[in-house]
Coordinates of C-alpha atoms in Angstrom, one line a residue:
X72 CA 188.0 -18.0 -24.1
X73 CA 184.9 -18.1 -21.8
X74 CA 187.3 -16.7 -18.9
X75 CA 188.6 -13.3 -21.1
X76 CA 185.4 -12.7 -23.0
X77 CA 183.7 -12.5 -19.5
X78 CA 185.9 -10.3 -18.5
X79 CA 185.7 -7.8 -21.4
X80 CA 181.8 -7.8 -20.9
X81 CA 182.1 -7.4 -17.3
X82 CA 184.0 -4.2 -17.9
X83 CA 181.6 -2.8 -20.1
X84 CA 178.9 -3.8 -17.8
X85 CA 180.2 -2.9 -14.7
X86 CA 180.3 1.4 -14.9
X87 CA 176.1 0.7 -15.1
X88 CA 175.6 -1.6 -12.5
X89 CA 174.3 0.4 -10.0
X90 CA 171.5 1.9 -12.3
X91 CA 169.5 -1.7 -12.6
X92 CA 169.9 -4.9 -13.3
X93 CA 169.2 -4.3 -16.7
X94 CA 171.2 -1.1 -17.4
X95 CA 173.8 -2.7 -19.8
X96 CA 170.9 -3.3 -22.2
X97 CA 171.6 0.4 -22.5
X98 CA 174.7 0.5 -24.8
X99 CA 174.2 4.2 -25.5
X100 CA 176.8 5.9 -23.7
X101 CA 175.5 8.9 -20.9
X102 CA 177.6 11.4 -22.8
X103 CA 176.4 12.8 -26.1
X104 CA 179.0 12.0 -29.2
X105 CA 179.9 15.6 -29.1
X106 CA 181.7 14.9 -26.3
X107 CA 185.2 14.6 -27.3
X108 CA 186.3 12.8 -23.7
X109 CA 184.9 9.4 -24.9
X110 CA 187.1 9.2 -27.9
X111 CA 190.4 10.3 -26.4
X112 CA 191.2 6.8 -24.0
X113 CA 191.5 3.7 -26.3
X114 CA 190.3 2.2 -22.9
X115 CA 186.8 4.2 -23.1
X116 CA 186.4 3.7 -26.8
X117 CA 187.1 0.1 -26.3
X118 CA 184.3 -0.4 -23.0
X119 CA 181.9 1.4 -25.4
X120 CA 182.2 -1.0 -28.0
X121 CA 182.1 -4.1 -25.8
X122 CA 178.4 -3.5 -25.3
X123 CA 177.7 -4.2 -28.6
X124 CA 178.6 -7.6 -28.4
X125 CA 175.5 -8.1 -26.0
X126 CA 173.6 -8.5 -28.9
X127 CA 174.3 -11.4 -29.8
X128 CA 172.7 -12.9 -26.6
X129 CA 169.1 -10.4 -27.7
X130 CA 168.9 -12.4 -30.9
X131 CA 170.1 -15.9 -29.4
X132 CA 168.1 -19.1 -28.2
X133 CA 168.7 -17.8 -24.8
X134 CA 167.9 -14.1 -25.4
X135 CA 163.8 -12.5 -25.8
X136 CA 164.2 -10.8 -29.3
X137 CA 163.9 -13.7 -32.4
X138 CA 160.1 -14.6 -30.6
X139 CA 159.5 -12.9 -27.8
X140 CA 161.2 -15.7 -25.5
X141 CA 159.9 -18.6 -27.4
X142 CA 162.1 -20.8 -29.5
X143 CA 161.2 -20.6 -33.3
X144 CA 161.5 -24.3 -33.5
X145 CA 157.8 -24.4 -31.8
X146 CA 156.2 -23.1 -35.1
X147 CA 157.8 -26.3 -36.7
X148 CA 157.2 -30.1 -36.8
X149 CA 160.0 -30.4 -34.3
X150 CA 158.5 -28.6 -31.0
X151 CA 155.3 -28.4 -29.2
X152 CA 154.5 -26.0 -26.4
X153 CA 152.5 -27.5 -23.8
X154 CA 150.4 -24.7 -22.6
X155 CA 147.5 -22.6 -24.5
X156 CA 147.1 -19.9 -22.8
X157 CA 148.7 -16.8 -23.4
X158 CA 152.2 -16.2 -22.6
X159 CA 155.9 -16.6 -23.3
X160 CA 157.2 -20.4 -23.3
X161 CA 153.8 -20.8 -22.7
X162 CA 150.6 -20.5 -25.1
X163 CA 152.0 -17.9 -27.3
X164 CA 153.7 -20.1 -30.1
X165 CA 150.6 -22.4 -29.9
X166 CA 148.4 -19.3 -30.8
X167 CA 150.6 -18.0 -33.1
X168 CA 150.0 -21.7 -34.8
X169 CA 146.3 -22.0 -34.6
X170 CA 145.4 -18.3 -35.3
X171 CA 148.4 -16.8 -36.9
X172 CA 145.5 -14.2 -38.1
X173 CA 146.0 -12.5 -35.2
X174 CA 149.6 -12.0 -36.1
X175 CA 149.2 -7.7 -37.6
X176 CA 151.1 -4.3 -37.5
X177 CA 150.3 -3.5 -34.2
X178 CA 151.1 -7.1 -33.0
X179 CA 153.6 -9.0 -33.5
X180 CA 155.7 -11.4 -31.5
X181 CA 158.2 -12.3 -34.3
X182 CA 158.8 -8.4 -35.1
X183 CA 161.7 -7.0 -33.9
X184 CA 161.6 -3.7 -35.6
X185 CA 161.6 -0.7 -32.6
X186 CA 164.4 -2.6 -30.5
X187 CA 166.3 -3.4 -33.6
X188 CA 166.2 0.3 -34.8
X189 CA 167.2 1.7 -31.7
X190 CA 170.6 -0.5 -31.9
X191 CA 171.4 0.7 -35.0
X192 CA 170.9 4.3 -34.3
X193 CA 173.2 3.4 -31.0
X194 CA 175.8 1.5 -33.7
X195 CA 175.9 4.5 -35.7
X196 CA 176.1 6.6 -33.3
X197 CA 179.6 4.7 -32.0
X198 CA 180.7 4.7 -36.2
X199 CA 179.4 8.7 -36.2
X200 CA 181.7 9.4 -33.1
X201 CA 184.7 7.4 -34.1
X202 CA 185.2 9.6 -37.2
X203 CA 184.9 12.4 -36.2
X204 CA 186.8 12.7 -32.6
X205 CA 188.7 10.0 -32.2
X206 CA 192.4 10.6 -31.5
X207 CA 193.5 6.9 -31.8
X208 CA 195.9 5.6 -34.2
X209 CA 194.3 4.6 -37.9
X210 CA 194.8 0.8 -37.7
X211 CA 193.2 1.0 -33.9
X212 CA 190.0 2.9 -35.6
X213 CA 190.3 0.6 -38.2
X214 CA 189.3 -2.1 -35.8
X215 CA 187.0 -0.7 -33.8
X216 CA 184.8 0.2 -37.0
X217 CA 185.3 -3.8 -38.3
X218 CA 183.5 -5.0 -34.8
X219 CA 181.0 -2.5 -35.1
X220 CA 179.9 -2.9 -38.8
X221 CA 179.6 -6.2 -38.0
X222 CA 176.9 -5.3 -35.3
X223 CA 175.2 -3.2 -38.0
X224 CA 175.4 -6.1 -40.4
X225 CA 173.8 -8.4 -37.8
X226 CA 171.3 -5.9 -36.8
X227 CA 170.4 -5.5 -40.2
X228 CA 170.4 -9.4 -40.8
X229 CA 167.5 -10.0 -38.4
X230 CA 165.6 -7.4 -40.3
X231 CA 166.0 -8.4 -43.8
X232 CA 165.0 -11.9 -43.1
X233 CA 161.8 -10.8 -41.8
X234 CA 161.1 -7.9 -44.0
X235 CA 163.0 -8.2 -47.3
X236 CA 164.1 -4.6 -48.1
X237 CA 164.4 -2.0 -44.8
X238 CA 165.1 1.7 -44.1
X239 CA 168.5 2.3 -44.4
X240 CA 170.7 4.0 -42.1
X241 CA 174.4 4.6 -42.8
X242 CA 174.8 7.5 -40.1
X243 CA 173.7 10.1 -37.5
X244 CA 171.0 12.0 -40.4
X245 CA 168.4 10.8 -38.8
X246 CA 165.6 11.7 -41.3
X247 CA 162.3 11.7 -39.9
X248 CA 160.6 10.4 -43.0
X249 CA 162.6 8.4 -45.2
X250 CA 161.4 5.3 -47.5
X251 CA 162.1 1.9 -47.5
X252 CA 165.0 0.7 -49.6
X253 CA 164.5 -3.0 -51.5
X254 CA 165.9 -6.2 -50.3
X255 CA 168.4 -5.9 -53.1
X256 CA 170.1 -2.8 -51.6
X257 CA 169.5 -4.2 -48.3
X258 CA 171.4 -7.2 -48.8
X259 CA 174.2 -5.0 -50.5
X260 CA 174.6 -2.8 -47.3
X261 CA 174.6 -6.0 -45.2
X262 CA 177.0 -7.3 -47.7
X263 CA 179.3 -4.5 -47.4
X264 CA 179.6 -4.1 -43.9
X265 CA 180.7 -7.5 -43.7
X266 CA 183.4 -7.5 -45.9
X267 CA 184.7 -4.2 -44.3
X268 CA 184.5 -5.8 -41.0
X269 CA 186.8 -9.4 -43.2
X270 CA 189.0 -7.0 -44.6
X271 CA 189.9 -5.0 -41.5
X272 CA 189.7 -7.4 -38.5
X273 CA 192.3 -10.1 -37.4
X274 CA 192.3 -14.1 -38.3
X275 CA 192.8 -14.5 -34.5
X276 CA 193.1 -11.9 -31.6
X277 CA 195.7 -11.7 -28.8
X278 CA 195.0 -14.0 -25.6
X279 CA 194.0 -10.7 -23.8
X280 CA 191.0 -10.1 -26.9
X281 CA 190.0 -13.4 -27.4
X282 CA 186.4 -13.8 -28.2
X283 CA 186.2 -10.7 -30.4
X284 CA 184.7 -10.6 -33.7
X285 CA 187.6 -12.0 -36.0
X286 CA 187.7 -11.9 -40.0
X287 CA 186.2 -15.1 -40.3
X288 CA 183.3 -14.5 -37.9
X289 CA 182.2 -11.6 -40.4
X290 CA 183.1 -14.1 -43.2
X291 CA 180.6 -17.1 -41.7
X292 CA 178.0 -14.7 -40.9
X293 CA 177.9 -13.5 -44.8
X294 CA 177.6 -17.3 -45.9
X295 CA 174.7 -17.5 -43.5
X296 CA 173.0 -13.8 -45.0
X297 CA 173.6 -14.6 -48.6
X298 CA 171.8 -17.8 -48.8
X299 CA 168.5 -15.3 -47.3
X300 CA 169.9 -13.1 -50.9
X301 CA 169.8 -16.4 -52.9
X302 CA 173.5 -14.9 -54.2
X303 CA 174.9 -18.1 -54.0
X304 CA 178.2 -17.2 -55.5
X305 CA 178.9 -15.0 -52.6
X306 CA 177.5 -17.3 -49.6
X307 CA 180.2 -19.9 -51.2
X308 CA 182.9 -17.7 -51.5
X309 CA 182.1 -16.6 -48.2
X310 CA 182.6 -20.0 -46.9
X311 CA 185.5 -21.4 -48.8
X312 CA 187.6 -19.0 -46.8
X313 CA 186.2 -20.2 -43.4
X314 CA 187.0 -23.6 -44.3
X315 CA 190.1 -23.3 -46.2
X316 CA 191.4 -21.3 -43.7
X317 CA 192.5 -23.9 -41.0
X318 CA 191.3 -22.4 -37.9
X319 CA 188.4 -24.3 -37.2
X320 CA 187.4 -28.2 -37.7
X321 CA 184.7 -30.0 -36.3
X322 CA 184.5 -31.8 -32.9
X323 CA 185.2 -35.3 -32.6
X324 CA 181.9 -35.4 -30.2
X325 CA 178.3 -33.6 -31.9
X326 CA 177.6 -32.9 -28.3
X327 CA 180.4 -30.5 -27.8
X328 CA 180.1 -29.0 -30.9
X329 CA 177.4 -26.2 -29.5
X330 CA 179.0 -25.6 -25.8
X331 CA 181.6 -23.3 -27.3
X332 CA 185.4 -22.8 -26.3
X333 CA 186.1 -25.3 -28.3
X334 CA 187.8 -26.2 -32.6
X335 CA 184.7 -25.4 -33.9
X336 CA 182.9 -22.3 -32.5
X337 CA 183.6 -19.8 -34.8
X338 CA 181.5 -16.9 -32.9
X339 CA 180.2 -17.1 -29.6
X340 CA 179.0 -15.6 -26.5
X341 CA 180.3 -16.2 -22.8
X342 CA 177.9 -15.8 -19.6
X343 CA 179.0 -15.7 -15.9
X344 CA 177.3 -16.6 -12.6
X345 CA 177.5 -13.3 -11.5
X346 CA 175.8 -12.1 -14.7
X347 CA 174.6 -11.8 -17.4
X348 CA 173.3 -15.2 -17.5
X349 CA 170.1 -16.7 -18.4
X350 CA 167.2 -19.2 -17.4
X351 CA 167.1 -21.4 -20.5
X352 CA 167.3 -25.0 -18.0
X353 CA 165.1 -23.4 -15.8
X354 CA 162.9 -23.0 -18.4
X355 CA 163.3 -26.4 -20.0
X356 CA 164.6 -28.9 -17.8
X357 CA 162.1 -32.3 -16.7
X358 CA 159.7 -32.6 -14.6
X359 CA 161.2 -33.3 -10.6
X360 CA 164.1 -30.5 -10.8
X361 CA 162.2 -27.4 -9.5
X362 CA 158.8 -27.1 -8.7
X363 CA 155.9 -25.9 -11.1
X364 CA 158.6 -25.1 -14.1
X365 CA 160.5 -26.6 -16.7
X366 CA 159.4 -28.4 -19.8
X367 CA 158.2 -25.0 -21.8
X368 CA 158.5 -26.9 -25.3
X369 CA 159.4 -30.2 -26.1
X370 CA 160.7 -32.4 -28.9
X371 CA 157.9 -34.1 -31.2
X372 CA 157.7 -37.3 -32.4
X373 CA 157.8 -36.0 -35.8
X374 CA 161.0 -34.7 -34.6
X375 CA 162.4 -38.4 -33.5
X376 CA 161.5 -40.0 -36.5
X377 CA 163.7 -37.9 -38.6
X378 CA 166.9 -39.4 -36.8
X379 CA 168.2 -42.0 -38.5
X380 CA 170.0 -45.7 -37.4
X381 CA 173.2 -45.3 -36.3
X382 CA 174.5 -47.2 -39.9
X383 CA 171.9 -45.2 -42.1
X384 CA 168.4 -45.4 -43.0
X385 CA 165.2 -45.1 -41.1
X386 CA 163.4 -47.4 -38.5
X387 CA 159.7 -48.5 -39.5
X388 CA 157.9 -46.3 -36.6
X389 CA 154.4 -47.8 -38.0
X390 CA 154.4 -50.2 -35.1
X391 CA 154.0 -47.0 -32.4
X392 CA 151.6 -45.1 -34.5
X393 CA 148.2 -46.7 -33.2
X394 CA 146.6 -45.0 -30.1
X395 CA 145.8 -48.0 -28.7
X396 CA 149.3 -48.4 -27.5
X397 CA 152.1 -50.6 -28.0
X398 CA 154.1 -52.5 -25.6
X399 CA 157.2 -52.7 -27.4
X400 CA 159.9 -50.5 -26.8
X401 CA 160.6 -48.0 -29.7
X402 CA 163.8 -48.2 -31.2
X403 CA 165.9 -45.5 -29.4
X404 CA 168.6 -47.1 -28.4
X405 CA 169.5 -47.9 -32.4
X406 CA 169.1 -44.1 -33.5
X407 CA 172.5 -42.3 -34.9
X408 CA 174.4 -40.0 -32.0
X409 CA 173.0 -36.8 -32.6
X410 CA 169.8 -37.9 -31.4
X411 CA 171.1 -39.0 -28.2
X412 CA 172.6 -35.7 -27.6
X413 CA 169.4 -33.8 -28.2
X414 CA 166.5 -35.3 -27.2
X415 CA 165.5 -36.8 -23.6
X416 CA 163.5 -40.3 -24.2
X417 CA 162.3 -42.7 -21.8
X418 CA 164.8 -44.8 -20.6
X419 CA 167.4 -42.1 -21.1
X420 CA 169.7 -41.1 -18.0
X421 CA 169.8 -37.4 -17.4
X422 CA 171.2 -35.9 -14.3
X423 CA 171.9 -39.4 -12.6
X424 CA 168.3 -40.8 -13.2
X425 CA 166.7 -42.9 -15.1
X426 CA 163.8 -41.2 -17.2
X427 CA 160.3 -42.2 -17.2
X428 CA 158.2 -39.3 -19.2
X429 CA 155.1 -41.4 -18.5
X430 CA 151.6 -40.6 -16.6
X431 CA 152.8 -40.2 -13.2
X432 CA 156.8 -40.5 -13.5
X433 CA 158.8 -39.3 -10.8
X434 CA 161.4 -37.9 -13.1
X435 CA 160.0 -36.6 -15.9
X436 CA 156.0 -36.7 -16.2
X437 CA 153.5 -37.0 -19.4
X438 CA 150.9 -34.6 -19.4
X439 CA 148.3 -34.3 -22.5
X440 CA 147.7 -31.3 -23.9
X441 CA 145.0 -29.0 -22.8
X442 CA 144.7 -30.9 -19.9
X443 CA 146.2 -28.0 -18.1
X444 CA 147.1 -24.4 -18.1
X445 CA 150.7 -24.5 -17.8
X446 CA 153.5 -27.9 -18.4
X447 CA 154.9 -27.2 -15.0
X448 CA 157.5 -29.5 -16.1
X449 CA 155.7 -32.4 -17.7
X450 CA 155.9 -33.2 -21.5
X451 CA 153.1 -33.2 -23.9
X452 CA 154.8 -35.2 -26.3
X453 CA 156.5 -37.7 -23.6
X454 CA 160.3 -36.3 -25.1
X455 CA 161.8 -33.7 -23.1
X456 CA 165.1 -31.1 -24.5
X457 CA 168.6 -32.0 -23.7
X458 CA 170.7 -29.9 -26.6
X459 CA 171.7 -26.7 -25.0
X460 CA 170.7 -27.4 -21.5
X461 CA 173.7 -27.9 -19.1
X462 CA 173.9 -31.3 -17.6
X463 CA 175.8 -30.3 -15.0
X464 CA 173.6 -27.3 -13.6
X465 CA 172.1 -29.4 -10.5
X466 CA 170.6 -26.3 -8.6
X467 CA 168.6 -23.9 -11.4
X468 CA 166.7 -22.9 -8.1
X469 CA 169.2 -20.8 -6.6
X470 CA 171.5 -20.1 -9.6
X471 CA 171.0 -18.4 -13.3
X472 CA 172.5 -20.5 -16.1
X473 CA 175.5 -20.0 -17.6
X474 CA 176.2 -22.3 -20.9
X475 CA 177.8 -20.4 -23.7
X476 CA 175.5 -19.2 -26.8
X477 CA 177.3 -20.3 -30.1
X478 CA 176.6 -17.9 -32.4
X479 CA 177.8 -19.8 -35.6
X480 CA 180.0 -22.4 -35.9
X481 CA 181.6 -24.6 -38.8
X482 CA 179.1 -27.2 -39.3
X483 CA 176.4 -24.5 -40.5
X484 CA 178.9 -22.6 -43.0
X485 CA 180.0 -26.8 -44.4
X486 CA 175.9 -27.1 -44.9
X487 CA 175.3 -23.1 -45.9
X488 CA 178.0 -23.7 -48.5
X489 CA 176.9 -27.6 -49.9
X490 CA 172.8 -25.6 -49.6
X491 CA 175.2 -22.6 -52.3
X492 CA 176.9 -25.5 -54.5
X493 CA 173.8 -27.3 -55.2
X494 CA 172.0 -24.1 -56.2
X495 CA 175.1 -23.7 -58.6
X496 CA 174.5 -26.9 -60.1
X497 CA 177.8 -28.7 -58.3
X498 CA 176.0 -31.4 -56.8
X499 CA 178.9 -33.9 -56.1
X500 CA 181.0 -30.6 -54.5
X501 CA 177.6 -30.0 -52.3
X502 CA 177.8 -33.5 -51.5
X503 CA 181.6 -33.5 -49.9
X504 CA 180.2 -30.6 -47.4
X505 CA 177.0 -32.7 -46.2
X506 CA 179.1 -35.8 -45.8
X507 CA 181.9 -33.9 -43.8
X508 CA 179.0 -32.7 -41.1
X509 CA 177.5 -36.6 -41.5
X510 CA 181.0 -38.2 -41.2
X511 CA 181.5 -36.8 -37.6
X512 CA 178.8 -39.2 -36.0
X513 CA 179.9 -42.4 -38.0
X514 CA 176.6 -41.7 -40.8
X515 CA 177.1 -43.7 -44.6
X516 CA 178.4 -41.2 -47.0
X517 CA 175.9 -39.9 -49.4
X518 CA 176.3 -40.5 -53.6
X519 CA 175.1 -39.4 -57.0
X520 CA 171.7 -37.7 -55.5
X521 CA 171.1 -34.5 -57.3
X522 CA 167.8 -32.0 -57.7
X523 CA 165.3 -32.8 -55.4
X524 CA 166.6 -35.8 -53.8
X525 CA 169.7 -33.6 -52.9
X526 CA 167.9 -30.6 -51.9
X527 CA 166.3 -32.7 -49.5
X528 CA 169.2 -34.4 -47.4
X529 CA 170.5 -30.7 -47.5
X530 CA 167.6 -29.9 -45.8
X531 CA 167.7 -33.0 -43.8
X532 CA 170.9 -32.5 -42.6
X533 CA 170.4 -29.4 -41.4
X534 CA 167.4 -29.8 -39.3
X535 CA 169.1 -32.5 -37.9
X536 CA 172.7 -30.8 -37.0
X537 CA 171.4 -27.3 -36.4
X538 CA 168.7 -28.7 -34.9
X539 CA 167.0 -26.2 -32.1
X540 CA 169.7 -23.7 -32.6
X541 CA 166.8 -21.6 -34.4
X542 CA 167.7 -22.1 -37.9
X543 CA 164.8 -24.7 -39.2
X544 CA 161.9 -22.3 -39.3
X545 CA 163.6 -19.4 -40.7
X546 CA 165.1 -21.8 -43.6
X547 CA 161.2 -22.6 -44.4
X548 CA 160.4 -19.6 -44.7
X549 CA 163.9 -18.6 -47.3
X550 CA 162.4 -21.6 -49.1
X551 CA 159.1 -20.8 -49.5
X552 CA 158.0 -24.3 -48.3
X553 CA 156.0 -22.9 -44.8
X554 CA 152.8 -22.4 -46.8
X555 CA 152.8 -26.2 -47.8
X556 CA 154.2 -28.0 -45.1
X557 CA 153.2 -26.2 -41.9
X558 CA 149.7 -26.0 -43.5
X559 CA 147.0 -28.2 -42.5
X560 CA 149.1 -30.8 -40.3
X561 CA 149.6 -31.7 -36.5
X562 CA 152.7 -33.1 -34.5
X563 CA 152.4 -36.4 -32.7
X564 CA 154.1 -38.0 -29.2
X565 CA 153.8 -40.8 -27.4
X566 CA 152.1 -41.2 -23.9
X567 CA 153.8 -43.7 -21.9
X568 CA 152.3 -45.4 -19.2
X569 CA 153.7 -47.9 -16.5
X570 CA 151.0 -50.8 -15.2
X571 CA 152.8 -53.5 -13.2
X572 CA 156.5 -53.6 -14.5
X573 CA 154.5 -53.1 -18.3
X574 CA 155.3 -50.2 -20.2
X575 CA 153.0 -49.2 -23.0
X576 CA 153.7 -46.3 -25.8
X577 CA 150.1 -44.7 -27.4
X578 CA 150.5 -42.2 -30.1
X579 CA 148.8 -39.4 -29.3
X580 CA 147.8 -35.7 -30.8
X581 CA 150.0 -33.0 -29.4
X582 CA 147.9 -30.3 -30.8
X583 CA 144.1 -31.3 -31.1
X584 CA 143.6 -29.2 -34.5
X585 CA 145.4 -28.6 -37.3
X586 CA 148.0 -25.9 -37.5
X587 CA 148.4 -22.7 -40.0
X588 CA 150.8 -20.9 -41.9
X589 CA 149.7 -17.8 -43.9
X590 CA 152.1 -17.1 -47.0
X591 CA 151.4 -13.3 -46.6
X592 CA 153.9 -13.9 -43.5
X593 CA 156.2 -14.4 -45.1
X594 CA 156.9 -10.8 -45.1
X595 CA 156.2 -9.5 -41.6
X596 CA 154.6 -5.8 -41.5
X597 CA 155.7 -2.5 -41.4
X598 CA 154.3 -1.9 -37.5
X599 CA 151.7 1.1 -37.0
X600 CA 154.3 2.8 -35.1
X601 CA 156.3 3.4 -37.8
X602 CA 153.7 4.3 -40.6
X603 CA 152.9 6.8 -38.0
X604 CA 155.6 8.6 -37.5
X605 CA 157.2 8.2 -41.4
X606 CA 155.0 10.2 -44.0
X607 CA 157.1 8.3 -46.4
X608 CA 157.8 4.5 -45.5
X609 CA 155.1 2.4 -47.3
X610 CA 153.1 -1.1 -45.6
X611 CA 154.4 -4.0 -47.5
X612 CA 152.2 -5.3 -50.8
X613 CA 150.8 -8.6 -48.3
X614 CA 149.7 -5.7 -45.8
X615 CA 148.0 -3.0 -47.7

């Protein structure tokens, strides 16, 4: 997969290449629409709409566009930033915790609004152009408009879940002032374009497509959207026919399950060496692999204690919550898979060494927080990331990274569609899907919870599975639980510290004051850009 998919991007990419590194960013072809050459070559048509698919690296964990280069997962219990001064991977998440006031129409790093925009109107464009000159055969336009509704869907997607109800725009009459339409109508044009792009597009593509958007990439992506439109009717419906359809089933090992290529990537995204690529290791990798980087964020303790034993339940953590240190060592090795494949603990072997995370370790390095600028590749909460770093990428100094971006994949639509059945009031059907995900790693099956006791191993299991793949903070805020549980709290780590063959573990304070959540946020604002040039487009109510 990885070898056609780069091969269909680096033919769209390739006609631009010359006009800067980041010309393909550009998807809007030279020539205007009007220009009937574009549309006569199924060859052009096709290059034009393999820029689209670039998109999903924008909005991805390794793309700038869902936080301005930070991970989401910093404004949640389960990552802390180490620096606090302005900047991306740096202070910016931390101020955006502590001062989230400063969050407003004319700022804001979680907006995507202008960029977002501007890839519809290039979508529509494409749609706008296909009808009206394109000389291919029906069922070829037929599939060229399934992969690029999809786009529109997704573009619309990462607005709706910030904003609730959007502008609109269905084509090329571009109205200079037009109103917002509600989150109900905005849903249902997300909605539709999805199950255009189901009804149109192939199960599975020919070995010389691969990687394309298929019918049941559209399909997974609506169960995702329609739990954000609380239909949960459609979000299940959406998933049944993922599931039942046979294609995909879930890796024997968690820690394949996000590096793509594989049973259970259902939509991904392909990088090559040569470009486009990425600097996610660079950014996040311990202390000792390149000098004066790494370690951006790092996993919490808060984060570690929500892994359970490798036969069920929870360890008693009380013995390492003291700050005046413990000797013993916590219990990491006893903690169920997926924490081993995520999270980088002392003791752990990464990259052929031993980890130390402690005051002065020679691979990996504590460093409290505040007590400089920058991580530079030390921790702040003595954990450091290993889920979506590649293990294998020894020289991040003189080459980009290139681990596949998994879009969605078949553990999230088994958890969106047990989150759809328990809202439905099918509480043993919800509980087949969570213990499909949990049976993978060896976890107890659960029984007979219902109401609040299952919605909260839904949400369990989801912050544990999808855990960093930017889905927790976004689900807090669908829930309306934000305001009450990233209000008024801090995240914890340990400091580790190595006297004489003697290792002690102090709980420490990651963040020195107590973190904020505003509930008018939960709607992000229209930005001043956009009031200004629309006579007719109205602030939301938590703006005015």
């Amino acid at each position: 997969m990885k070898t056609t998919i780069n091969k269909i991007l680096l033919a769209a990419i390739l006609p631009l290449v010359f006009m800067g590194c980041d010309s393909f960013l550009d998807t809007t072809p030279k020539d205007s629409i009007s220009d009937k050459l574009v549309w006569q070559s199924e060859k052009n048509v096709t290059l034009y709409s393999n820029t689209f698919y670039a998109y999903l690296d924008r909005y991805s964990q390794f793309g700038k566009d869902q936080f301005n280069g930070n991970l989401t997962e910093g404004l949640t219990e389960t990552m802390k930033y180490g620096s606090y001064v302005p900047g991306s991977r740096a202070g910016d998440c931390n101020l955006y915790l502590f001062t989230p006031e400063m969050m407003s129409p004319s700022g804001n790093m979680l907006g995507v609004w202008k960029q977002t925009y501007e890839r519809i109107r290039r979508v529509n464009e494409f749609l706008v152009g296909l009808e009206n000159f394109s000389k291919l055969p029906a069922e070829k336009n037929e599939l060229f408009e399934g992969q690029v509704r999809f786009f529109r869907a997704f573009l619309y997607f990462q607005l709706a879940k910030r904003h609730g109800g959007v502008i609109l725009y269905r084509n090329m009459d571009l109205v200079k002032d037009k109103e917002r339409s509600t989150a109900d109508e905005t849903w249902d044009f997300i909605a539709e374009d999805l199950d255009f792009a189901a009804s149109v597009l192939p199960e599975v593509w020919d070995a010389n497509n691969s990687g394309r958007i298929t019918k049941y990439a559209a399909l997974a992506l609506k169960s995702r959207a329609m739990l954000y439109a609380e239909r949960w009717e459609a979000a299940k419906e959406a998933a049944d026919k993922v599931i039942d359809s046979g294609k995909y089933s879930l890796t024997s090992n968690y820690a394949d399950a996000w590096k793509g290529g594989n049973s259970e990537s259902i939509l991904e995204y392909n990088y090559a060496q040569k470009g486009p690529n990425h600097r996610f290791d660079r950014h996040y990798v311990p202390f000792g692999e390149i000098e004066n980087e790494g370690g951006s964020g790092t996993p919490t303790q808060e984060m570690v204690e929500s892994y359970e034993l490798k036969d069920g339940g929870y360890p008693d953590w009380s013995a390492w919550h003291t700050e005046e240190g413990t000797t013993q060592r916590p219990p990491y090795e006893q903690l169920e898979p997926r924490f081993h494949a995520t999270i980088v603990y002392n003791g752990a072997t990464w990259k052929g060494n031993v980890m130390q995370n402690s005051v002065d370790g020679k691979f990996g390095r504590y460093m409290g927080y505040r007590e400089d600028t920058y991580a530079k590749g030390r921790t702040t909460t003595g954990y450091y990331l290993r889920k979506l770093m590649n293990e294998e990428h020894t020289d991040i100094v003189s080459y980009e990274s290139t681990q596949t971006w998994v879009e969605i994949r078949l553990a999230e639509v088994y958890l969106n569609r047990a989150e759809a059945l328990y809202q439905m009031g099918k509480n043993s059907l919800a509980l087949e899907d969570i213990n499909a995900v949990r049976a993978r790693v060896k976890l107890p099956a659960l029984n007979n919870l219902k109401g609040k006791e299952l919605f909260n191993s839904i949400r369990k299991e989801r912050k544990i599975e999808l855990s960093y793949e930017g889905h927790l903070y976004w689900d807090m805020r669908r829930w309306k639980l934000a305001h009450v549980e990233y209000k008024g709290y801090r995240v914890h780590g340990l400091k580790i510290e190595e006297n004489a063959g003697t290792t002690t573990y102090s709980y420490v304070d990651c963040d020195l004051e107590d973190r904020k959540f505003l509930e008018k946020t939960y709607v992000l604002p229209v930005p001043y850009s956009e009031l200004a040039n629309n006579s007719k487009i109205e602030q939301y109510d938590e703006w005015k």
